[in-house]
PDB file of C-alpha atoms in Angstrom:
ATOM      1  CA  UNK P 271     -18.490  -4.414  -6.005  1.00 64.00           C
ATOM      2  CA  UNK P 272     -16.358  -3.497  -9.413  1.00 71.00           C
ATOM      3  CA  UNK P 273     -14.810  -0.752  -7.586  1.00 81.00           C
ATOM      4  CA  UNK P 274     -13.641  -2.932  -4.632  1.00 83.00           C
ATOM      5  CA  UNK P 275     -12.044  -5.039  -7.585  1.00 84.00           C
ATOM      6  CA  UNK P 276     -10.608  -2.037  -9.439  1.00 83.00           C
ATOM      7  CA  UNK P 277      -9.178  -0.598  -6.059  1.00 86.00           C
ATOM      8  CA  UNK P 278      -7.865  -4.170  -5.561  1.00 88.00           C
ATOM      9  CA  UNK P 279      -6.308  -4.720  -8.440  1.00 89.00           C
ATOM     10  CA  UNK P 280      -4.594  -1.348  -8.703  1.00 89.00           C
ATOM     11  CA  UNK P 281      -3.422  -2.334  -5.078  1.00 90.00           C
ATOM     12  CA  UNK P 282      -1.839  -5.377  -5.891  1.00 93.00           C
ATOM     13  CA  UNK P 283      -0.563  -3.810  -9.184  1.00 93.00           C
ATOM     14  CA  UNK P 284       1.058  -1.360  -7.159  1.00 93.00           C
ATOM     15  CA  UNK P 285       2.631  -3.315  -4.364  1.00 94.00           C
ATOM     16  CA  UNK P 286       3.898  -5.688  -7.119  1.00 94.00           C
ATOM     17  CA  UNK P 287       5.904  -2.505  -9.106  1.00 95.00           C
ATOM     18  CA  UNK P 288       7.420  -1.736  -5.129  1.00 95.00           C
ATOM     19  CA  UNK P 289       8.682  -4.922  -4.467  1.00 95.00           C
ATOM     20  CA  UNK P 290       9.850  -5.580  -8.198  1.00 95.00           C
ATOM     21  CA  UNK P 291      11.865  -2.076  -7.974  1.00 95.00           C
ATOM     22  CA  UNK P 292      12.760  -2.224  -3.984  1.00 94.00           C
ATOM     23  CA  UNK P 293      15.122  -4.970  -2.822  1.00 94.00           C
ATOM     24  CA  UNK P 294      14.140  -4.249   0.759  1.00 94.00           C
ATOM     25  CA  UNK P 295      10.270  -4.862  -0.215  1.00 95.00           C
ATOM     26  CA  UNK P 296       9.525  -8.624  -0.434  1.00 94.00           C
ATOM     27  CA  UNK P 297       7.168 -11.453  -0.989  1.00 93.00           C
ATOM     28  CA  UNK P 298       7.939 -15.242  -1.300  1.00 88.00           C
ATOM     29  CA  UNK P 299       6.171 -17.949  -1.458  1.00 80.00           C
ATOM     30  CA  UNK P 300       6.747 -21.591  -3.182  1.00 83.00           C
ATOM     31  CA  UNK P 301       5.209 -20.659  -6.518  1.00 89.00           C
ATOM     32  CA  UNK P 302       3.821 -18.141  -8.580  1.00 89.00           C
ATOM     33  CA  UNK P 303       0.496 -19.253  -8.234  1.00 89.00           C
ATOM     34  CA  UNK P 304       1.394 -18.665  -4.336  1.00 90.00           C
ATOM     35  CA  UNK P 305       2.733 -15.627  -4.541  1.00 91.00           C
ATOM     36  CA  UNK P 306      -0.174 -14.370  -6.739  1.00 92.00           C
ATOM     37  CA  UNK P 307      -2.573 -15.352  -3.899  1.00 93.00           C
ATOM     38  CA  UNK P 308      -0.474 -13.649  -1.214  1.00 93.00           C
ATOM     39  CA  UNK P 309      -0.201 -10.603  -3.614  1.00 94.00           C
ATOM     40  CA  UNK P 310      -3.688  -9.982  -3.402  1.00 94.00           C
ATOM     41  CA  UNK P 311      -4.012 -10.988   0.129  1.00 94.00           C
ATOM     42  CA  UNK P 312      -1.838  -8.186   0.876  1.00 95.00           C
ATOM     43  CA  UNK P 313      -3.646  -5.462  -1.690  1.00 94.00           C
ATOM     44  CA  UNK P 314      -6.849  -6.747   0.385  1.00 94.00           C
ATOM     45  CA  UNK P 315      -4.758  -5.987   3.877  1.00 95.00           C
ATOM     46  CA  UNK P 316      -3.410  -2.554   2.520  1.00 94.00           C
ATOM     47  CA  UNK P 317      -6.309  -1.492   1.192  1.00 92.00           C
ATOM     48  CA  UNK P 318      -8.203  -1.534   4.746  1.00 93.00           C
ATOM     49  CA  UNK P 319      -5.436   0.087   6.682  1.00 93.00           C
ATOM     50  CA  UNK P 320      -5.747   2.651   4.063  1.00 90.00           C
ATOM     51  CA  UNK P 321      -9.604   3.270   4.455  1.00 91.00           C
ATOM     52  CA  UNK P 322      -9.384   2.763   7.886  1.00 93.00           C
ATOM     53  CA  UNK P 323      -6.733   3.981   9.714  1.00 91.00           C
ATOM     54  CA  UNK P 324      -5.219   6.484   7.467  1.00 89.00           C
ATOM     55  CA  UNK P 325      -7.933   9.041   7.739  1.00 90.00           C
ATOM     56  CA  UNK P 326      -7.578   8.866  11.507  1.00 93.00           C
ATOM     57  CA  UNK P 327      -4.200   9.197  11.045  1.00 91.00           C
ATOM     58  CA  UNK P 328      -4.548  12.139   8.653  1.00 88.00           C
ATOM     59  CA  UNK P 329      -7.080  13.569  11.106  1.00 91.00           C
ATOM     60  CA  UNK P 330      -5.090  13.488  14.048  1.00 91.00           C
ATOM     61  CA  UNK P 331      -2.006  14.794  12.421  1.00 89.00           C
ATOM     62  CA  UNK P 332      -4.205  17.999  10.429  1.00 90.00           C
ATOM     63  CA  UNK P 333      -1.411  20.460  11.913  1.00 91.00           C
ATOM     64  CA  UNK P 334       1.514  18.788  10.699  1.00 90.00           C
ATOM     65  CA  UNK P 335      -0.026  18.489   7.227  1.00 89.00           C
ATOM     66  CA  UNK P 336      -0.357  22.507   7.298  1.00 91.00           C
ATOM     67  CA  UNK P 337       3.177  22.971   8.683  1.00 92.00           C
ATOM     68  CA  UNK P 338       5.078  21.106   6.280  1.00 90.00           C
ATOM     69  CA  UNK P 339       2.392  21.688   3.280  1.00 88.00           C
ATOM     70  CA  UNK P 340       1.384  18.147   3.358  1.00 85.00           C
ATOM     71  CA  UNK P 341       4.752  16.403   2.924  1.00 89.00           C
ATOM     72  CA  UNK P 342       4.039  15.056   5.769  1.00 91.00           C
ATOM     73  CA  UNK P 343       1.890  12.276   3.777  1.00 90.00           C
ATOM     74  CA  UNK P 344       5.283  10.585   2.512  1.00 91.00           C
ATOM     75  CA  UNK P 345       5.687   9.861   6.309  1.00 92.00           C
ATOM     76  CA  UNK P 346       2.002   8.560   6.696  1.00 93.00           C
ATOM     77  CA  UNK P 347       1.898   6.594   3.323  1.00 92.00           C
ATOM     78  CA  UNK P 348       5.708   5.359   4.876  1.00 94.00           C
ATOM     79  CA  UNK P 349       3.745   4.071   8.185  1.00 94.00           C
ATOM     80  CA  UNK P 350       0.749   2.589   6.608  1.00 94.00           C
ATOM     81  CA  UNK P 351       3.157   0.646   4.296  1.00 95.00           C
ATOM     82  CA  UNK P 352       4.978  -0.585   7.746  1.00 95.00           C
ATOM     83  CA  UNK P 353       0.985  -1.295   9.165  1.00 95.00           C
ATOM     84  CA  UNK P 354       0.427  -3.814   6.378  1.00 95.00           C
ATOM     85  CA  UNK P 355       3.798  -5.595   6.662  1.00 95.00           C
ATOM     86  CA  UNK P 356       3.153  -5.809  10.266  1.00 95.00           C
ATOM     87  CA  UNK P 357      -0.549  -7.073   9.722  1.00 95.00           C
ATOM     88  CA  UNK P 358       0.868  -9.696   7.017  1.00 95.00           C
ATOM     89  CA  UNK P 359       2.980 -10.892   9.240  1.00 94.00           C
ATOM     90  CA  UNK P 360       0.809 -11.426  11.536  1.00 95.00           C
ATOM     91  CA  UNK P 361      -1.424 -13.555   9.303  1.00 94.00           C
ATOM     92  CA  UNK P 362       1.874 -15.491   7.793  1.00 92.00           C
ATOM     93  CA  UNK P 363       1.722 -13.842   4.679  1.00 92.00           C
ATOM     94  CA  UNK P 364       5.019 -13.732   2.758  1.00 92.00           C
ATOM     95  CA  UNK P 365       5.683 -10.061   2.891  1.00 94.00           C
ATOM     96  CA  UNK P 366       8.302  -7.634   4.590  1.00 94.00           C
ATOM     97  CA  UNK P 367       9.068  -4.331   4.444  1.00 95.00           C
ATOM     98  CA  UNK P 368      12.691  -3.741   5.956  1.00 94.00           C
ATOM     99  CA  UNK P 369      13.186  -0.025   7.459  1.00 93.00           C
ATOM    100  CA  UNK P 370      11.298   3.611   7.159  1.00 95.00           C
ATOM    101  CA  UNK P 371      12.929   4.676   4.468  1.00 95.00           C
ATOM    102  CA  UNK P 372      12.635   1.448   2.227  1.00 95.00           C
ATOM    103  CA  UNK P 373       8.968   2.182   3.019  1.00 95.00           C
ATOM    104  CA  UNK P 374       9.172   5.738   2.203  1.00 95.00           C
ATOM    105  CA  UNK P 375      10.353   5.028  -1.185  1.00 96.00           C
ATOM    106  CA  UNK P 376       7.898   2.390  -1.839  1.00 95.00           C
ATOM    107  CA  UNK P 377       4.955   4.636  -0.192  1.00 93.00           C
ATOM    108  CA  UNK P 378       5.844   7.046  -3.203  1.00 94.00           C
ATOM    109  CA  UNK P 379       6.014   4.289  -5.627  1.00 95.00           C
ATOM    110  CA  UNK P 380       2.975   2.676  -4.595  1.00 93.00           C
ATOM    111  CA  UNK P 381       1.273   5.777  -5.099  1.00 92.00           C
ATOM    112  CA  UNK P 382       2.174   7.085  -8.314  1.00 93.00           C
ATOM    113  CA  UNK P 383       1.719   3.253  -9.824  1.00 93.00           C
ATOM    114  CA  UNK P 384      -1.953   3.068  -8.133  1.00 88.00           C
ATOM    115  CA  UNK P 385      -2.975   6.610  -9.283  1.00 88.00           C
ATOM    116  CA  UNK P 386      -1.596   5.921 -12.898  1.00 90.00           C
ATOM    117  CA  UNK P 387      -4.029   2.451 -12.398  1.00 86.00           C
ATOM    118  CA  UNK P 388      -6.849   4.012 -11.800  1.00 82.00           C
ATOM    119  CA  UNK P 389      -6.691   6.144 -14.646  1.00 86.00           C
ATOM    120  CA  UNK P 390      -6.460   3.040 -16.695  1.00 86.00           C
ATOM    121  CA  UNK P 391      -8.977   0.663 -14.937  1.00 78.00           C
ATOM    122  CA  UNK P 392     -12.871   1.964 -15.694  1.00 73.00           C
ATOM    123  CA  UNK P 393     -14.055   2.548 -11.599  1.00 65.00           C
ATOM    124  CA  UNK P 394     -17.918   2.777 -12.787  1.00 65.00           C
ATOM    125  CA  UNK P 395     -20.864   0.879 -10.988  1.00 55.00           C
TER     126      UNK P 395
END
């Protein structure tokens, strides 16, 4: 359970650098308490694309990683970014990712933040 809450929190940390640094990356909402709550909803949303359909995604796409020497992640991080925007919108959460490359940018942000998180968070159980 404390790891779900560490990889959580580093989530929403993350997403919350992106869309503080990325103009094209945003969530509303009426308040801050709002927003908090639709922060985490959406850490909670990206987090399960990410276990879930990224390592498909990474499975099926095994040659591509080999051909370009995995750069090909920026594209995948790029899509699952895209996923969770969709999925959020689909359950009227506050938050939109406009274009690839806005989602691209924010796939590398989001990545560097939540690895530099988890150094910092303890992830023991």
């Amino acid at each position: 359970m404390k790891h779900f809450l560490v990889k959580t929190i580093a989530n929403a940390a993350a997403l919350a650098v992106a869309i503080w640094l990325l103009k094209d990356i945003t969530l509303t909402g009426d308040n801050t308490g709002r927003k908090i709550l639709t922060l985490i909803l959406v850490a909670l949303i990206f987090g399960l694309v990410n276990f879930i359909v990224k390592p498909v995604v990474k499975l099926l796409s095994f040659p591509l990683f080999v051909l370009t020497l995995g750069l090909i992640t920026l594209v995948v991080n790029a899509l699952m970014l895209l996923l969770t925007s969709v999925l959020a919108d689909s359950f009227d959460l506050a938050f939109r990712v406009d274009g690839f490359w806005t989602a691209a940018l924010g796939g590398v942000i989001i990545s560097v933040v939540s690895w530099a998180m988890h150094m910092i968070l303890p992830d023991n159980d």
